Structure formats: structure tokens, C-alpha cells
mmCIF file with all atom_site columns, C-alpha atoms in Angstrom:
data_model
loop_
_atom_site.group_PDB
_atom_site.id
_atom_site.type_symbol
_atom_site.label_atom_id
_atom_site.label_alt_id
_atom_site.label_comp_id
_atom_site.label_asym_id
_atom_site.label_entity_id
_atom_site.label_seq_id
_atom_site.pdbx_PDB_ins_code
_atom_site.Cartn_x
_atom_site.Cartn_y
_atom_site.Cartn_z
_atom_site.occupancy
_atom_site.B_iso_or_equiv
_atom_site.pdbx_formal_charge
_atom_site.auth_seq_id
_atom_site.auth_comp_id
_atom_site.auth_asym_id
_atom_site.auth_atom_id
_atom_site.pdbx_PDB_model_num
ATOM 1   C CA . ASP A 1 1   ? 113.088 114.141 73.529  1.00 0.00 ? 1   ASP A CA 1
ATOM 2   C CA . THR A 1 2   ? 115.842 113.689 76.225  1.00 0.00 ? 2   THR A CA 1
ATOM 3   C CA . ALA A 1 3   ? 114.378 112.061 79.008  1.00 0.00 ? 3   ALA A CA 1
ATOM 4   C CA . VAL A 1 4   ? 116.441 113.507 81.890  1.00 0.00 ? 4   VAL A CA 1
ATOM 5   C CA . SER A 1 5   ? 118.347 116.814 81.336  1.00 0.00 ? 5   SER A CA 1
ATOM 6   C CA . GLN A 1 6   ? 120.875 118.359 83.101  1.00 0.00 ? 6   GLN A CA 1
ATOM 7   C CA . THR A 1 7   ? 122.228 121.670 82.723  1.00 0.00 ? 7   THR A CA 1
ATOM 8   C CA . PRO A 1 8   ? 125.253 122.740 82.628  1.00 0.00 ? 8   PRO A CA 1
ATOM 9   C CA . LYS A 1 9   ? 127.313 119.815 81.123  1.00 0.00 ? 9   LYS A CA 1
ATOM 10  C CA . TYR A 1 10  ? 130.639 121.628 82.221  1.00 0.00 ? 10  TYR A CA 1
ATOM 11  C CA . LEU A 1 11  ? 131.007 123.838 84.817  1.00 0.00 ? 11  LEU A CA 1
ATOM 12  C CA . VAL A 1 12  ? 134.351 125.239 86.099  1.00 0.00 ? 12  VAL A CA 1
ATOM 13  C CA . THR A 1 13  ? 134.392 127.641 89.051  1.00 0.00 ? 13  THR A CA 1
ATOM 14  C CA . GLN A 1 14  ? 136.275 129.237 91.574  1.00 0.00 ? 14  GLN A CA 1
ATOM 15  C CA . MET A 1 15  ? 136.760 128.037 95.592  1.00 0.00 ? 15  MET A CA 1
ATOM 16  C CA . GLY A 1 16  ? 133.749 129.819 97.852  1.00 0.00 ? 16  GLY A CA 1
ATOM 17  C CA . ASN A 1 17  ? 131.747 130.485 95.074  1.00 0.00 ? 17  ASN A CA 1
ATOM 18  C CA . ASP A 1 18  ? 127.974 129.126 95.127  1.00 0.00 ? 18  ASP A CA 1
ATOM 19  C CA . LYS A 1 19  ? 126.411 127.415 91.935  1.00 0.00 ? 19  LYS A CA 1
ATOM 20  C CA . SER A 1 20  ? 123.499 125.451 90.800  1.00 0.00 ? 20  SER A CA 1
ATOM 21  C CA . ILE A 1 21  ? 123.095 122.524 88.945  1.00 0.00 ? 21  ILE A CA 1
ATOM 22  C CA . LYS A 1 22  ? 119.596 122.023 87.305  1.00 0.00 ? 22  LYS A CA 1
ATOM 23  C CA . CYS A 1 23  ? 117.762 118.793 86.219  1.00 0.00 ? 23  CYS A CA 1
ATOM 24  C CA . GLU A 1 24  ? 114.563 118.058 84.428  1.00 0.00 ? 24  GLU A CA 1
ATOM 25  C CA . GLN A 1 25  ? 112.713 114.616 83.625  1.00 0.00 ? 25  GLN A CA 1
ATOM 26  C CA . ASN A 1 26  ? 109.810 114.331 81.341  1.00 0.00 ? 26  ASN A CA 1
ATOM 27  C CA . LEU A 1 27  ? 109.075 110.822 82.048  1.00 0.00 ? 27  LEU A CA 1
ATOM 28  C CA . GLY A 1 28  ? 106.421 111.797 84.833  1.00 0.00 ? 28  GLY A CA 1
ATOM 29  C CA . HIS A 1 29  ? 108.381 109.810 87.211  1.00 0.00 ? 29  HIS A CA 1
ATOM 30  C CA . ASP A 1 30  ? 107.618 110.251 90.789  1.00 0.00 ? 30  ASP A CA 1
ATOM 31  C CA . THR A 1 31  ? 111.004 110.558 92.342  1.00 0.00 ? 31  THR A CA 1
ATOM 32  C CA . MET A 1 32  ? 114.488 111.987 91.539  1.00 0.00 ? 32  MET A CA 1
ATOM 33  C CA . TYR A 1 33  ? 117.745 111.322 92.507  1.00 0.00 ? 33  TYR A CA 1
ATOM 34  C CA . TRP A 1 34  ? 121.370 113.490 93.020  1.00 0.00 ? 34  TRP A CA 1
ATOM 35  C CA . TYR A 1 35  ? 124.285 111.099 92.705  1.00 0.00 ? 35  TYR A CA 1
ATOM 36  C CA . LYS A 1 36  ? 127.909 112.222 93.033  1.00 0.00 ? 36  LYS A CA 1
ATOM 37  C CA . GLN A 1 37  ? 130.525 110.154 91.064  1.00 0.00 ? 37  GLN A CA 1
ATOM 38  C CA . ASP A 1 38  ? 134.206 110.766 92.094  1.00 0.00 ? 38  ASP A CA 1
ATOM 39  C CA . SER A 1 39  ? 137.384 110.230 89.960  1.00 0.00 ? 39  SER A CA 1
ATOM 40  C CA . LYS A 1 40  ? 137.279 106.956 90.773  1.00 0.00 ? 40  LYS A CA 1
ATOM 41  C CA . LYS A 1 41  ? 134.125 106.351 89.340  1.00 0.00 ? 41  LYS A CA 1
ATOM 42  C CA . PHE A 1 42  ? 132.333 105.601 92.969  1.00 0.00 ? 42  PHE A CA 1
ATOM 43  C CA . LEU A 1 43  ? 128.799 106.491 92.493  1.00 0.00 ? 43  LEU A CA 1
ATOM 44  C CA . LYS A 1 44  ? 127.446 107.945 95.872  1.00 0.00 ? 44  LYS A CA 1
ATOM 45  C CA . ILE A 1 45  ? 123.815 108.973 96.577  1.00 0.00 ? 45  ILE A CA 1
ATOM 46  C CA . MET A 1 46  ? 123.545 112.509 97.890  1.00 0.00 ? 46  MET A CA 1
ATOM 47  C CA . PHE A 1 47  ? 119.553 113.019 98.004  1.00 0.00 ? 47  PHE A CA 1
ATOM 48  C CA . SER A 1 48  ? 116.188 111.097 96.748  1.00 0.00 ? 48  SER A CA 1
ATOM 49  C CA . TYR A 1 49  ? 112.846 113.202 96.598  1.00 0.00 ? 49  TYR A CA 1
ATOM 50  C CA . ASN A 1 50  ? 109.396 112.933 95.694  1.00 0.00 ? 50  ASN A CA 1
ATOM 51  C CA . ASN A 1 51  ? 106.400 115.179 96.365  1.00 0.00 ? 51  ASN A CA 1
ATOM 52  C CA . LYS A 1 52  ? 106.348 113.861 99.823  1.00 0.00 ? 52  LYS A CA 1
ATOM 53  C CA . GLU A 1 53  ? 109.816 113.101 101.082 1.00 0.00 ? 53  GLU A CA 1
ATOM 54  C CA . LEU A 1 54  ? 113.452 114.253 100.817 1.00 0.00 ? 54  LEU A CA 1
ATOM 55  C CA . ILE A 1 55  ? 115.941 111.804 102.033 1.00 0.00 ? 55  ILE A CA 1
ATOM 56  C CA . ILE A 1 56  ? 119.389 113.320 102.319 1.00 0.00 ? 56  ILE A CA 1
ATOM 57  C CA . ASN A 1 57  ? 122.349 110.995 102.570 1.00 0.00 ? 57  ASN A CA 1
ATOM 58  C CA . GLU A 1 58  ? 123.985 111.917 106.023 1.00 0.00 ? 58  GLU A CA 1
ATOM 59  C CA . THR A 1 59  ? 127.381 111.945 104.650 1.00 0.00 ? 59  THR A CA 1
ATOM 60  C CA . VAL A 1 60  ? 126.354 115.161 102.273 1.00 0.00 ? 60  VAL A CA 1
ATOM 61  C CA . PRO A 1 61  ? 127.829 118.456 103.892 1.00 0.00 ? 61  PRO A CA 1
ATOM 62  C CA . ASN A 1 62  ? 124.714 121.196 104.406 1.00 0.00 ? 62  ASN A CA 1
ATOM 63  C CA . ARG A 1 63  ? 126.397 123.166 101.908 1.00 0.00 ? 63  ARG A CA 1
ATOM 64  C CA . PHE A 1 64  ? 124.465 121.017 99.263  1.00 0.00 ? 64  PHE A CA 1
ATOM 65  C CA . SER A 1 65  ? 120.576 121.729 99.054  1.00 0.00 ? 65  SER A CA 1
ATOM 66  C CA . PRO A 1 66  ? 118.164 120.126 96.719  1.00 0.00 ? 66  PRO A CA 1
ATOM 67  C CA . LYS A 1 67  ? 115.594 122.552 95.630  1.00 0.00 ? 67  LYS A CA 1
ATOM 68  C CA . SER A 1 68  ? 112.137 120.896 93.485  1.00 0.00 ? 68  SER A CA 1
ATOM 69  C CA . PRO A 1 69  ? 110.066 123.775 92.347  1.00 0.00 ? 69  PRO A CA 1
ATOM 70  C CA . ASP A 1 70  ? 107.950 120.754 90.822  1.00 0.00 ? 70  ASP A CA 1
ATOM 71  C CA . LYS A 1 71  ? 107.661 116.983 90.382  1.00 0.00 ? 71  LYS A CA 1
ATOM 72  C CA . ALA A 1 72  ? 109.700 117.404 87.168  1.00 0.00 ? 72  ALA A CA 1
ATOM 73  C CA . HIS A 1 73  ? 112.460 119.301 88.251  1.00 0.00 ? 73  HIS A CA 1
ATOM 74  C CA . LEU A 1 74  ? 115.008 118.590 90.980  1.00 0.00 ? 74  LEU A CA 1
ATOM 75  C CA . ASN A 1 75  ? 117.887 121.410 91.237  1.00 0.00 ? 75  ASN A CA 1
ATOM 76  C CA . LEU A 1 76  ? 120.649 121.043 92.990  1.00 0.00 ? 76  LEU A CA 1
ATOM 77  C CA . HIS A 1 77  ? 122.208 124.086 95.012  1.00 0.00 ? 77  HIS A CA 1
ATOM 78  C CA . ILE A 1 78  ? 125.918 123.927 96.257  1.00 0.00 ? 78  ILE A CA 1
ATOM 79  C CA . ASN A 1 79  ? 127.217 126.907 98.765  1.00 0.00 ? 79  ASN A CA 1
ATOM 80  C CA . SER A 1 80  ? 130.744 127.764 99.351  1.00 0.00 ? 80  SER A CA 1
ATOM 81  C CA . LEU A 1 81  ? 132.350 125.409 96.687  1.00 0.00 ? 81  LEU A CA 1
ATOM 82  C CA . GLU A 1 82  ? 135.138 123.551 97.811  1.00 0.00 ? 82  GLU A CA 1
ATOM 83  C CA . LEU A 1 83  ? 138.254 121.790 95.665  1.00 0.00 ? 83  LEU A CA 1
ATOM 84  C CA . GLY A 1 84  ? 136.725 118.204 96.942  1.00 0.00 ? 84  GLY A CA 1
ATOM 85  C CA . ASP A 1 85  ? 133.425 119.011 95.449  1.00 0.00 ? 85  ASP A CA 1
ATOM 86  C CA . SER A 1 86  ? 134.992 118.583 92.063  1.00 0.00 ? 86  SER A CA 1
ATOM 87  C CA . ALA A 1 87  ? 132.877 115.534 90.324  1.00 0.00 ? 87  ALA A CA 1
ATOM 88  C CA . VAL A 1 88  ? 130.477 114.423 88.201  1.00 0.00 ? 88  VAL A CA 1
ATOM 89  C CA . TYR A 1 89  ? 126.763 115.018 89.103  1.00 0.00 ? 89  TYR A CA 1
ATOM 90  C CA . PHE A 1 90  ? 124.272 112.964 88.047  1.00 0.00 ? 90  PHE A CA 1
ATOM 91  C CA . CYS A 1 91  ? 120.366 113.203 88.197  1.00 0.00 ? 91  CYS A CA 1
ATOM 92  C CA . ALA A 1 92  ? 118.707 110.307 88.165  1.00 0.00 ? 92  ALA A CA 1
ATOM 93  C CA . SER A 1 93  ? 114.905 109.655 88.189  1.00 0.00 ? 93  SER A CA 1
ATOM 94  C CA . SER A 1 94  ? 112.662 106.668 88.701  1.00 0.00 ? 94  SER A CA 1
ATOM 95  C CA . PRO A 1 95  ? 108.731 105.813 89.135  1.00 0.00 ? 95  PRO A CA 1
ATOM 96  C CA . GLY A 1 96  ? 109.897 104.942 92.458  1.00 0.00 ? 96  GLY A CA 1
ATOM 97  C CA . GLY A 1 97  ? 109.724 101.331 94.410  1.00 0.00 ? 97  GLY A CA 1
ATOM 98  C CA . THR A 1 98  ? 112.271 98.872  92.896  1.00 0.00 ? 98  THR A CA 1
ATOM 99  C CA . TYR A 1 99  ? 112.136 100.436 89.026  1.00 0.00 ? 99  TYR A CA 1
ATOM 100 C CA . GLY A 1 100 ? 115.591 101.097 86.973  1.00 0.00 ? 100 GLY A CA 1
ATOM 101 C CA . TYR A 1 101 ? 116.417 104.333 87.329  1.00 0.00 ? 101 TYR A CA 1
ATOM 102 C CA . THR A 1 102 ? 117.112 106.891 84.343  1.00 0.00 ? 102 THR A CA 1
ATOM 103 C CA . PHE A 1 103 ? 120.495 108.756 84.446  1.00 0.00 ? 103 PHE A CA 1
ATOM 104 C CA . GLY A 1 104 ? 121.151 112.464 82.820  1.00 0.00 ? 104 GLY A CA 1
ATOM 105 C CA . SER A 1 105 ? 124.285 112.866 80.987  1.00 0.00 ? 105 SER A CA 1
ATOM 106 C CA . GLY A 1 106 ? 125.946 114.623 83.909  1.00 0.00 ? 106 GLY A CA 1
ATOM 107 C CA . THR A 1 107 ? 127.425 117.740 85.143  1.00 0.00 ? 107 THR A CA 1
ATOM 108 C CA . ARG A 1 108 ? 130.788 117.803 85.370  1.00 0.00 ? 108 ARG A CA 1
ATOM 109 C CA . LEU A 1 109 ? 132.037 119.979 88.029  1.00 0.00 ? 109 LEU A CA 1
ATOM 110 C CA . THR A 1 110 ? 135.628 121.753 88.462  1.00 0.00 ? 110 THR A CA 1
ATOM 111 C CA . VAL A 1 111 ? 136.247 123.903 91.454  1.00 0.00 ? 111 VAL A CA 1
ATOM 112 C CA . VAL A 1 112 ? 139.903 125.741 90.947  1.00 0.00 ? 112 VAL A CA 1
ATOM 113 C CA . GLY B 2 1   ? 123.468 102.889 103.683 1.00 0.00 ? 1   GLY B CA 1
ATOM 114 C CA . GLN B 2 2   ? 123.913 99.548  101.792 1.00 0.00 ? 2   GLN B CA 1
ATOM 115 C CA . GLN B 2 3   ? 127.300 98.226  101.308 1.00 0.00 ? 3   GLN B CA 1
ATOM 116 C CA . VAL B 2 4   ? 127.751 96.066  98.186  1.00 0.00 ? 4   VAL B CA 1
ATOM 117 C CA . MET B 2 5   ? 131.292 95.662  97.128  1.00 0.00 ? 5   MET B CA 1
ATOM 118 C CA . GLN B 2 6   ? 132.374 94.467  93.608  1.00 0.00 ? 6   GLN B CA 1
ATOM 119 C CA . ILE B 2 7   ? 135.227 92.512  92.110  1.00 0.00 ? 7   ILE B CA 1
ATOM 120 C CA . PRO B 2 8   ? 136.938 92.680  90.075  1.00 0.00 ? 8   PRO B CA 1
ATOM 121 C CA . GLN B 2 9   ? 137.910 96.480  90.055  1.00 0.00 ? 9   GLN B CA 1
ATOM 122 C CA . TYR B 2 10  ? 139.232 96.473  86.856  1.00 0.00 ? 10  TYR B CA 1
ATOM 123 C CA . GLN B 2 11  ? 139.493 93.812  83.750  1.00 0.00 ? 11  GLN B CA 1
ATOM 124 C CA . HIS B 2 12  ? 141.240 93.632  80.901  1.00 0.00 ? 12  HIS B CA 1
ATOM 125 C CA . VAL B 2 13  ? 140.104 90.739  78.410  1.00 0.00 ? 13  VAL B CA 1
ATOM 126 C CA . GLN B 2 14  ? 140.906 90.039  74.742  1.00 0.00 ? 14  GLN B CA 1
ATOM 127 C CA . GLU B 2 15  ? 138.057 90.550  72.149  1.00 0.00 ? 15  GLU B CA 1
ATOM 128 C CA . GLY B 2 16  ? 136.313 87.306  72.511  1.00 0.00 ? 16  GLY B CA 1
ATOM 129 C CA . GLU B 2 17  ? 137.203 86.283  75.698  1.00 0.00 ? 17  GLU B CA 1
ATOM 130 C CA . ASP B 2 18  ? 134.603 85.897  78.698  1.00 0.00 ? 18  ASP B CA 1
ATOM 131 C CA . PHE B 2 19  ? 134.175 88.392  81.587  1.00 0.00 ? 19  PHE B CA 1
ATOM 132 C CA . THR B 2 20  ? 132.629 88.148  84.847  1.00 0.00 ? 20  THR B CA 1
ATOM 133 C CA . THR B 2 21  ? 131.849 90.842  87.558  1.00 0.00 ? 21  THR B CA 1
ATOM 134 C CA . TYR B 2 22  ? 130.755 89.772  90.927  1.00 0.00 ? 22  TYR B CA 1
ATOM 135 C CA . CYS B 2 23  ? 128.825 91.643  93.447  1.00 0.00 ? 23  CYS B CA 1
ATOM 136 C CA . ASN B 2 24  ? 128.517 90.720  97.124  1.00 0.00 ? 24  ASN B CA 1
ATOM 137 C CA . SER B 2 25  ? 126.367 92.222  100.111 1.00 0.00 ? 25  SER B CA 1
ATOM 138 C CA . SER B 2 26  ? 127.019 90.995  103.989 1.00 0.00 ? 26  SER B CA 1
ATOM 139 C CA . THR B 2 27  ? 123.155 91.348  104.054 1.00 0.00 ? 27  THR B CA 1
ATOM 140 C CA . THR B 2 28  ? 120.320 89.674  102.207 1.00 0.00 ? 28  THR B CA 1
ATOM 141 C CA . LEU B 2 29  ? 118.982 91.806  99.326  1.00 0.00 ? 29  LEU B CA 1
ATOM 142 C CA . SER B 2 30  ? 115.229 92.364  98.353  1.00 0.00 ? 30  SER B CA 1
ATOM 143 C CA . ASN B 2 31  ? 116.424 92.718  94.880  1.00 0.00 ? 31  ASN B CA 1
ATOM 144 C CA . ILE B 2 32  ? 119.605 93.988  92.768  1.00 0.00 ? 32  ILE B CA 1
ATOM 145 C CA . GLN B 2 33  ? 119.857 95.915  89.542  1.00 0.00 ? 33  GLN B CA 1
ATOM 146 C CA . TRP B 2 34  ? 122.914 95.848  86.917  1.00 0.00 ? 34  TRP B CA 1
ATOM 147 C CA . TYR B 2 35  ? 123.812 99.309  85.292  1.00 0.00 ? 35  TYR B CA 1
ATOM 148 C CA . LYS B 2 36  ? 126.624 99.796  82.316  1.00 0.00 ? 36  LYS B CA 1
ATOM 149 C CA . GLN B 2 37  ? 128.128 103.036 82.122  1.00 0.00 ? 37  GLN B CA 1
ATOM 150 C CA . ARG B 2 38  ? 130.386 103.963 79.122  1.00 0.00 ? 38  ARG B CA 1
ATOM 151 C CA . PRO B 2 39  ? 133.601 105.728 79.145  1.00 0.00 ? 39  PRO B CA 1
ATOM 152 C CA . GLY B 2 40  ? 132.329 109.551 79.424  1.00 0.00 ? 40  GLY B CA 1
ATOM 153 C CA . GLY B 2 41  ? 128.811 108.734 79.507  1.00 0.00 ? 41  GLY B CA 1
ATOM 154 C CA . HIS B 2 42  ? 126.073 108.065 82.311  1.00 0.00 ? 42  HIS B CA 1
ATOM 155 C CA . PRO B 2 43  ? 124.954 104.985 84.004  1.00 0.00 ? 43  PRO B CA 1
ATOM 156 C CA . VAL B 2 44  ? 122.252 102.762 82.123  1.00 0.00 ? 44  VAL B CA 1
ATOM 157 C CA . PHE B 2 45  ? 119.860 100.357 83.403  1.00 0.00 ? 45  PHE B CA 1
ATOM 158 C CA . LEU B 2 46  ? 120.383 97.133  82.341  1.00 0.00 ? 46  LEU B CA 1
ATOM 159 C CA . ILE B 2 47  ? 118.251 94.690  84.491  1.00 0.00 ? 47  ILE B CA 1
ATOM 160 C CA . GLN B 2 48  ? 117.006 94.037  87.799  1.00 0.00 ? 48  GLN B CA 1
ATOM 161 C CA . LEU B 2 49  ? 117.072 90.431  89.400  1.00 0.00 ? 49  LEU B CA 1
ATOM 162 C CA . VAL B 2 50  ? 114.231 89.740  92.392  1.00 0.00 ? 50  VAL B CA 1
ATOM 163 C CA . LYS B 2 51  ? 114.056 85.975  92.854  1.00 0.00 ? 51  LYS B CA 1
ATOM 164 C CA . SER B 2 52  ? 116.291 83.491  94.901  1.00 0.00 ? 52  SER B CA 1
ATOM 165 C CA . GLY B 2 53  ? 118.660 81.801  92.313  1.00 0.00 ? 53  GLY B CA 1
ATOM 166 C CA . GLU B 2 54  ? 117.427 83.961  89.499  1.00 0.00 ? 54  GLU B CA 1
ATOM 167 C CA . VAL B 2 55  ? 118.909 83.773  86.186  1.00 0.00 ? 55  VAL B CA 1
ATOM 168 C CA . LYS B 2 56  ? 118.138 86.288  83.220  1.00 0.00 ? 56  LYS B CA 1
ATOM 169 C CA . LYS B 2 57  ? 120.141 86.715  79.772  1.00 0.00 ? 57  LYS B CA 1
ATOM 170 C CA . GLN B 2 58  ? 120.303 89.585  77.672  1.00 0.00 ? 58  GLN B CA 1
ATOM 171 C CA . LYS B 2 59  ? 121.779 88.534  74.479  1.00 0.00 ? 59  LYS B CA 1
ATOM 172 C CA . ARG B 2 60  ? 125.567 87.676  75.312  1.00 0.00 ? 60  ARG B CA 1
ATOM 173 C CA . LEU B 2 61  ? 125.008 88.875  78.860  1.00 0.00 ? 61  LEU B CA 1
ATOM 174 C CA . THR B 2 62  ? 123.940 86.584  81.690  1.00 0.00 ? 62  THR B CA 1
ATOM 175 C CA . PHE B 2 63  ? 122.755 87.999  85.112  1.00 0.00 ? 63  PHE B CA 1
ATOM 176 C CA . GLN B 2 64  ? 122.757 85.908  88.176  1.00 0.00 ? 64  GLN B CA 1
ATOM 177 C CA . PHE B 2 65  ? 121.136 86.209  91.592  1.00 0.00 ? 65  PHE B CA 1
ATOM 178 C CA . GLY B 2 66  ? 122.366 83.912  94.434  1.00 0.00 ? 66  GLY B CA 1
ATOM 179 C CA . GLU B 2 67  ? 120.514 81.514  96.397  1.00 0.00 ? 67  GLU B CA 1
ATOM 180 C CA . ALA B 2 68  ? 120.789 83.278  99.475  1.00 0.00 ? 68  ALA B CA 1
ATOM 181 C CA . LYS B 2 69  ? 120.367 86.778  97.797  1.00 0.00 ? 69  LYS B CA 1
ATOM 182 C CA . LYS B 2 70  ? 123.539 87.893  99.345  1.00 0.00 ? 70  LYS B CA 1
ATOM 183 C CA . ASN B 2 71  ? 125.357 88.014  95.703  1.00 0.00 ? 71  ASN B CA 1
ATOM 184 C CA . SER B 2 72  ? 124.729 88.630  91.815  1.00 0.00 ? 72  SER B CA 1
ATOM 185 C CA . SER B 2 73  ? 126.945 88.217  88.960  1.00 0.00 ? 73  SER B CA 1
ATOM 186 C CA . LEU B 2 74  ? 127.257 89.328  85.333  1.00 0.00 ? 74  LEU B CA 1
ATOM 187 C CA . HIS B 2 75  ? 128.856 86.889  82.709  1.00 0.00 ? 75  HIS B CA 1
ATOM 188 C CA . ILE B 2 76  ? 129.714 88.374  79.256  1.00 0.00 ? 76  ILE B CA 1
ATOM 189 C CA . THR B 2 77  ? 130.073 85.840  76.439  1.00 0.00 ? 77  THR B CA 1
ATOM 190 C CA . ALA B 2 78  ? 132.622 86.499  73.856  1.00 0.00 ? 78  ALA B CA 1
ATOM 191 C CA . THR B 2 79  ? 133.075 90.312  74.525  1.00 0.00 ? 79  THR B CA 1
ATOM 192 C CA . GLN B 2 80  ? 133.333 92.794  72.079  1.00 0.00 ? 80  GLN B CA 1
ATOM 193 C CA . THR B 2 81  ? 134.537 96.140  71.644  1.00 0.00 ? 81  THR B CA 1
ATOM 194 C CA . THR B 2 82  ? 131.421 97.585  72.397  1.00 0.00 ? 82  THR B CA 1
ATOM 195 C CA . ASP B 2 83  ? 131.119 96.216  75.929  1.00 0.00 ? 83  ASP B CA 1
ATOM 196 C CA . VAL B 2 84  ? 134.167 98.655  77.317  1.00 0.00 ? 84  VAL B CA 1
ATOM 197 C CA . GLY B 2 85  ? 132.822 100.354 80.212  1.00 0.00 ? 85  GLY B CA 1
ATOM 198 C CA . THR B 2 86  ? 131.908 100.256 83.881  1.00 0.00 ? 86  THR B CA 1
ATOM 199 C CA . TYR B 2 87  ? 129.408 97.725  85.316  1.00 0.00 ? 87  TYR B CA 1
ATOM 200 C CA . PHE B 2 88  ? 127.608 98.384  88.218  1.00 0.00 ? 88  PHE B CA 1
ATOM 201 C CA . CYS B 2 89  ? 125.368 96.520  90.611  1.00 0.00 ? 89  CYS B CA 1
ATOM 202 C CA . ALA B 2 90  ? 122.794 98.436  92.843  1.00 0.00 ? 90  ALA B CA 1
ATOM 203 C CA . ALA B 2 91  ? 121.126 97.542  95.919  1.00 0.00 ? 91  ALA B CA 1
ATOM 204 C CA . PRO B 2 92  ? 118.273 99.360  97.465  1.00 0.00 ? 92  PRO B CA 1
ATOM 205 C CA . THR B 2 93  ? 118.297 100.678 101.080 1.00 0.00 ? 93  THR B CA 1
ATOM 206 C CA . GLY B 2 94  ? 114.422 102.209 101.759 1.00 0.00 ? 94  GLY B CA 1
ATOM 207 C CA . ASN B 2 95  ? 113.702 104.041 98.510  1.00 0.00 ? 95  ASN B CA 1
ATOM 208 C CA . GLN B 2 96  ? 117.325 104.518 97.536  1.00 0.00 ? 96  GLN B CA 1
ATOM 209 C CA . PHE B 2 97  ? 119.729 102.345 95.449  1.00 0.00 ? 97  PHE B CA 1
ATOM 210 C CA . TYR B 2 98  ? 123.296 102.128 96.606  1.00 0.00 ? 98  TYR B CA 1
ATOM 211 C CA . PHE B 2 99  ? 125.906 101.508 93.974  1.00 0.00 ? 99  PHE B CA 1
ATOM 212 C CA . GLY B 2 100 ? 128.728 98.798  94.185  1.00 0.00 ? 100 GLY B CA 1
ATOM 213 C CA . THR B 2 101 ? 132.206 99.739  93.505  1.00 0.00 ? 101 THR B CA 1
ATOM 214 C CA . GLY B 2 102 ? 132.177 98.831  89.856  1.00 0.00 ? 102 GLY B CA 1
ATOM 215 C CA . THR B 2 103 ? 134.151 97.067  87.467  1.00 0.00 ? 103 THR B CA 1
ATOM 216 C CA . SER B 2 104 ? 135.871 98.815  84.670  1.00 0.00 ? 104 SER B CA 1
ATOM 217 C CA . LEU B 2 105 ? 136.213 96.374  81.582  1.00 0.00 ? 105 LEU B CA 1
ATOM 218 C CA . THR B 2 106 ? 138.630 97.180  79.005  1.00 0.00 ? 106 THR B CA 1
ATOM 219 C CA . VAL B 2 107 ? 138.431 94.707  75.642  1.00 0.00 ? 107 VAL B CA 1
ATOM 220 C CA . ILE B 2 108 ? 141.474 94.539  73.749  1.00 0.00 ? 108 ILE B CA 1
ATOM 221 C CA . PRO B 2 109 ? 140.938 94.144  69.942  1.00 0.00 ? 109 PRO B CA 1
#
């Protein structure tokens, strides 16, 4: 069983569209995250979320919004997609605190 | 967020040579983590260091945390082609980990 699963694996879409990426974890972890990895492989945290608190990195445009229907899911919704949004988006989870993160396999988003 | 710089950005080695990547912070870290990302893959957690001067080993990999807890290193002895990938350190701010810039390792057979 995949611990952290993301769908879709690849997403190609036009500028201006709205899209969502889904993430599910079956590890029972309390905290989930979204990271963006650009073409230079720099991993930038976008959000962290548990059932108590959402932390948004201040540099993330408000076109990006996390949605968590329950503790095992943290979806990423993106409005009005721009060319610069093209990247690989990783979902991750952890038990919280200073434990290591378990990453999903990533979603490669290409905006044309 | 936490700023951690890694050097070098890229490293090419002949198979069998050693490899080291360094992670440096301007502030004292409570702990530091290391991850490996294979080409086309996702980051995989390797280890966490917490104590000042801590040294941990995983087979050919040796991880160190500086005495001042402002730097860390990952050393690979006698690299193999399976070591290819990007190695990241990650440091916490609050309940979020900020990743270093990464070191991409290429191993030439």
C-alpha cells in the first residue's frame, strides 16, 4: 500500500484554468504538507496543516489554497494558473514535531 | 523561513571515490534532517540529528552535526552508482521543515 499517494502524476493545462491535486496518506499522521519543487530542484514549503492549524508560507500566492476534508487528505487547489506555476508539487506527511517526512511521488504540473 | 545553504550544488565523482555535502545555517538549529531524492523520484528521509557534535552512520553514509549546531555534513565513502541523486538537508522553523538548496551527485562508472 502506498503511504502517501498523489493524483494525478502528470497535469498539463492552459493558463487561466483552475486545477486540483489530490493527496491521501494512510499512515495516520497528524500533519500534512505541500511542497513545490522548481526546475532547479529547490524544494519550497507552501503549506502545513493539521486538524488544528493551517500555516501558509507568506510567499505563496492566494491563488493556491489547501483543502482538507479529513485528517488523511490534503488537496491543493490552484486558481487562474500561470506559466510560473509549472513545477513538481509534492505532498508529504509526518506524525508532527521533528519526525521525518514521508513524501508522495509528486505531481508534475505543466502550464502552457 | 529557515535559511540553510548547501555546498556544493553539483558534484561529479568517479565510482569508488568519496563524496561530501555540507549544510550551513546562520542560526543555531534544534535539529537537522537529511533526505535523498533519486532522479525522477521523491525525497526520502534518511536521518535526523539532534545533539551537538552528533555522528551517525548508515553503511557507507556518515552524518555529522556541528558542535555549534549551525552546520552539518553527509559523507559517502566509496560511492556507487546507486548513490546518484540529490541530497537535501532540512531544518525546522516551528512545525515546518525548510529544505536546503540540495547537492546533486553524479557517479561516473
